[in-house]
Short mmCIF file of C-alpha atoms in Angstrom, two decimals:
data_model
loop_
_atom_site.label_atom_id
_atom_site.label_comp_id
_atom_site.label_asym_id
_atom_site.label_seq_id
_atom_site.Cartn_x
_atom_site.Cartn_y
_atom_site.Cartn_z
CA LEU T 2 -10.85 -11.27 -20.50
CA ASN T 3 -9.16 -14.57 -20.76
CA ARG T 4 -9.95 -16.81 -17.94
CA ASP T 5 -7.68 -19.78 -18.90
CA PRO T 6 -6.56 -21.51 -15.53
CA ALA T 7 -3.09 -22.21 -17.22
CA PHE T 8 -2.84 -18.39 -17.83
CA ILE T 9 -3.72 -17.60 -14.41
CA ALA T 10 -1.42 -20.37 -12.92
CA GLY T 11 1.58 -19.24 -14.97
CA ASN T 12 1.17 -15.51 -14.22
CA PHE T 13 0.19 -15.31 -10.76
CA SER T 14 1.79 -18.09 -8.89
CA GLY T 15 3.43 -17.36 -5.32
CA VAL T 16 6.88 -17.42 -6.57
CA THR T 17 5.88 -15.04 -9.61
CA LEU T 18 4.19 -12.62 -6.94
CA LEU T 19 6.75 -12.84 -4.42
CA GLY T 20 9.39 -11.90 -7.15
CA MET T 21 7.67 -9.08 -8.18
CA ASN T 22 7.15 -7.90 -4.65
CA VAL T 23 3.38 -8.40 -4.80
CA ASP T 24 1.58 -9.58 -1.63
CA PHE T 25 -2.16 -9.18 -3.11
CA VAL T 26 -3.48 -9.40 -6.56
CA TRP T 27 -7.07 -8.96 -7.66
CA LEU T 28 -8.47 -9.20 -11.38
CA THR T 29 -11.78 -8.32 -12.09
CA ASP T 30 -13.86 -8.45 -15.51
CA ALA T 31 -15.78 -5.63 -17.02
CA SER T 32 -18.81 -6.40 -14.92
CA GLY T 33 -16.76 -6.23 -11.86
CA ARG T 34 -16.81 -9.82 -10.98
CA ASP T 35 -13.79 -11.53 -9.62
CA VAL T 36 -11.54 -13.39 -12.10
CA PHE T 37 -9.11 -14.07 -9.72
CA SER T 38 -7.32 -12.80 -6.39
CA ALA T 39 -4.62 -14.23 -4.38
CA PHE T 40 -2.84 -13.11 -0.90
CA VAL T 41 0.81 -14.36 -0.60
CA ASP T 42 2.26 -14.94 2.85
CA ARG T 43 5.61 -13.78 2.53
CA ASP T 44 6.78 -15.99 5.39
CA SER T 45 5.24 -19.26 4.57
CA LYS T 46 5.10 -18.63 0.75
CA VAL T 47 1.86 -19.94 0.96
CA VAL T 48 -0.89 -18.49 -1.54
CA GLN T 49 -4.74 -18.05 -0.48
CA SER T 50 -6.86 -17.89 -3.71
CA PRO T 51 -9.45 -16.37 -3.58
CA ALA T 52 -7.99 -13.77 -1.40
CA PRO T 53 -9.82 -12.95 1.97
CA ARG T 54 -13.11 -10.83 1.48
CA GLU T 55 -11.89 -8.35 3.87
CA LEU T 56 -8.72 -7.58 1.65
CA ARG T 57 -10.82 -7.18 -1.58
CA ASP T 58 -13.26 -4.91 0.33
CA ALA T 59 -10.22 -2.62 1.34
CA PHE T 60 -9.14 -2.38 -2.20
CA LYS T 61 -12.61 -2.27 -3.74
CA ARG T 62 -12.56 1.68 -4.52
CA PHE T 63 -9.71 0.90 -6.88
CA HIS T 64 -11.91 -1.06 -8.92
CA ALA T 65 -15.17 1.28 -8.64
CA GLY T 66 -14.10 3.56 -11.57
CA ASP T 67 -12.45 6.09 -9.62
CA GLU T 68 -10.03 7.33 -12.16
CA SER T 69 -8.38 9.89 -9.93
CA LEU T 70 -7.52 7.43 -7.12
CA ARG T 71 -5.77 5.14 -9.76
CA LYS T 72 -3.46 8.28 -11.06
CA ARG T 73 -2.35 9.43 -7.85
CA PRO T 74 1.41 9.00 -7.11
CA PRO T 75 2.33 6.03 -5.18
CA VAL T 76 2.62 7.80 -1.85
CA GLU T 77 -0.91 8.60 -2.10
CA ARG T 78 -2.30 5.21 -2.76
CA VAL T 79 -1.95 3.84 0.86
CA VAL T 80 -4.80 1.83 2.13
CA ARG T 81 -5.32 0.47 5.74
CA THR T 82 -6.34 -3.06 5.58
CA PRO T 83 -7.12 -5.80 8.27
CA ARG T 84 -3.56 -7.01 7.85
CA GLY T 85 -1.86 -3.72 7.88
CA LEU T 86 -1.19 -0.83 5.86
CA ALA T 87 -0.54 -1.17 1.89
CA ALA T 88 0.53 0.61 -1.26
CA ALA T 89 -1.76 -0.23 -4.25
CA ALA T 90 -1.63 0.19 -7.95
CA ALA T 91 -4.55 -0.42 -10.18
CA THR T 92 -4.91 -0.41 -14.17
CA GLU T 93 -7.21 -1.37 -16.61
CA VAL T 94 -6.50 -4.43 -18.85
CA THR T 95 -5.95 -3.93 -22.37
CA ARG T 96 -6.56 -6.40 -25.29
CA SER T 97 -3.40 -8.46 -25.94
CA ASP T 98 -2.87 -6.62 -29.04
CA GLY T 99 -3.04 -3.28 -27.37
CA SER T 100 -6.16 -2.27 -29.73
CA ALA T 101 -8.58 -1.58 -26.86
CA PRO T 102 -9.43 -1.28 -23.27
CA THR T 103 -11.44 -4.61 -21.86
CA ALA T 104 -13.09 -2.94 -18.79
CA ALA T 105 -11.29 -5.24 -16.81
CA TRP T 106 -9.18 -4.20 -13.77
CA LEU T 107 -5.79 -5.71 -12.31
CA LEU T 108 -4.93 -4.55 -8.77
CA PHE T 109 -1.47 -5.20 -7.04
CA ALA T 110 -0.62 -4.41 -3.57
CA ARG T 111 2.44 -4.26 -1.30
CA PHE T 112 2.22 -4.48 2.63
CA ILE T 113 4.30 -2.01 4.28
CA GLY T 114 6.20 -3.64 6.96
CA GLY T 115 9.77 -4.37 8.22
CA ALA T 116 11.13 -5.56 4.80
CA GLU T 117 10.16 -2.22 3.41
CA VAL T 118 11.66 0.02 6.20
CA ALA T 119 14.85 -2.21 5.83
CA ARG T 120 14.86 -1.08 2.30
CA VAL T 121 14.47 2.56 2.91
CA GLN T 122 17.35 2.05 5.56
CA GLU T 123 19.55 0.58 3.08
CA THR T 124 18.88 2.76 0.24
CA SER T 125 19.01 5.94 2.31
CA ARG T 126 21.76 4.72 4.63
CA LEU T 127 19.75 6.30 7.50
CA PRO T 128 18.38 4.97 10.53
CA VAL T 129 14.59 4.90 9.62
CA SER T 130 11.66 3.56 11.30
CA ILE T 131 7.88 3.74 11.05
CA PHE T 132 5.17 4.65 13.43
CA GLU T 133 1.82 3.23 12.52
CA LEU T 134 -0.94 5.79 13.67
CA ALA T 135 -3.83 3.72 14.89
CA GLY T 136 -7.12 5.53 13.80
CA GLY T 137 -4.86 8.66 12.96
CA GLN T 138 -4.17 8.81 16.67
CA ALA T 139 -0.26 9.88 16.54
CA ALA T 140 -0.22 10.19 20.78
CA ALA T 141 -0.89 6.58 21.02
CA ALA T 142 2.36 5.76 18.81
CA GLY T 143 4.32 7.15 21.85
CA LEU T 144 5.68 10.01 19.92
CA PRO T 145 6.52 13.50 21.35
CA GLU T 146 3.51 15.63 21.80
CA GLU T 147 4.71 18.42 19.20
CA VAL T 148 5.18 15.71 16.64
CA ALA T 149 2.03 13.90 17.82
CA SER T 150 -0.01 17.22 17.62
CA TRP T 151 1.76 17.86 14.02
CA ALA T 152 0.77 14.74 12.55
CA VAL T 153 -3.09 14.92 13.20
CA THR T 154 -3.55 18.54 12.04
CA PRO T 155 -5.66 18.37 8.75
CA ALA T 156 -3.12 20.76 6.60
CA ALA T 157 -0.14 19.43 8.31
CA ASP T 158 3.02 19.88 6.17
CA SER T 159 4.44 16.53 5.02
CA PHE T 160 7.76 16.84 6.94
CA PHE T 161 8.50 17.95 10.54
CA VAL T 162 11.95 18.23 12.22
CA HIS T 163 11.83 18.01 16.10
CA ALA T 164 14.80 18.61 18.39
CA ALA T 165 14.53 15.98 21.29
CA ASN T 166 17.49 17.92 22.82
CA ARG T 167 20.68 19.59 22.01
CA ASN T 168 22.16 16.37 21.03
CA VAL T 169 19.36 14.85 18.76
CA ILE T 170 17.18 15.77 15.89
CA THR T 171 14.54 13.38 14.30
CA GLY T 172 13.02 14.12 10.97
CA TYR T 173 9.46 12.81 10.20
CA ALA T 174 7.69 12.20 6.87
CA LEU T 175 4.00 11.84 7.33
CA LEU T 176 2.12 9.08 5.25
CA ARG T 177 -1.59 9.52 4.48
CA ASP T 178 -4.17 7.09 3.20
CA VAL T 179 -6.16 7.31 0.03
CA ASP T 180 -8.81 9.57 2.19
CA ASP T 181 -6.05 11.75 3.31
CA ARG T 182 -5.96 10.52 6.69
CA PRO T 183 -2.57 10.34 8.72
CA VAL T 184 -1.66 6.40 8.86
CA ALA T 185 1.97 6.29 9.45
CA LEU T 186 5.18 8.41 10.18
CA PHE T 187 8.64 7.65 8.82
CA ALA T 188 11.27 9.09 11.22
CA SER T 189 15.05 9.26 11.25
CA GLU T 190 17.40 10.27 13.92
CA ALA T 191 20.48 12.32 13.33
CA PRO T 192 23.28 13.79 15.91
#
């Protein structure tokens, strides 16, 4: 794995990462040692490198050789971190000529926040909101009792429709983390 500072600076700058919608990047070598990590603050555009230890610890499982974790669909690669929920993707780095894997790993993550909800609203043209479930507790999010009960049921379906009254229905989509714990609900109201 090339540890060339010019390569790192050219490929992992704040502008590059923000352009790729990446908030966190982590590159490790074949021995699991850090080669590079960074956290980009979207508001200030400041890059913190190395990334805070608590973020690297939150994503460590992706570098631990758990192939099934890395192959899950994107909606199943959500991680709760000290900075909020994030979607992650990790891949093994191959040689530049594509001839063989290097046993080095590259991970990218994007935090799920207001910008992502706005993008879903724009794409779906629906009024979408997100409720984060602190510690898997839906009741604390101020949700109706039936919704809160559904959200924390271990074998719950991924979708639930709740009629608040005769005039409004709300559809919910459950988001679970990599350990299959409920971490958030997307909700959309309709007349």
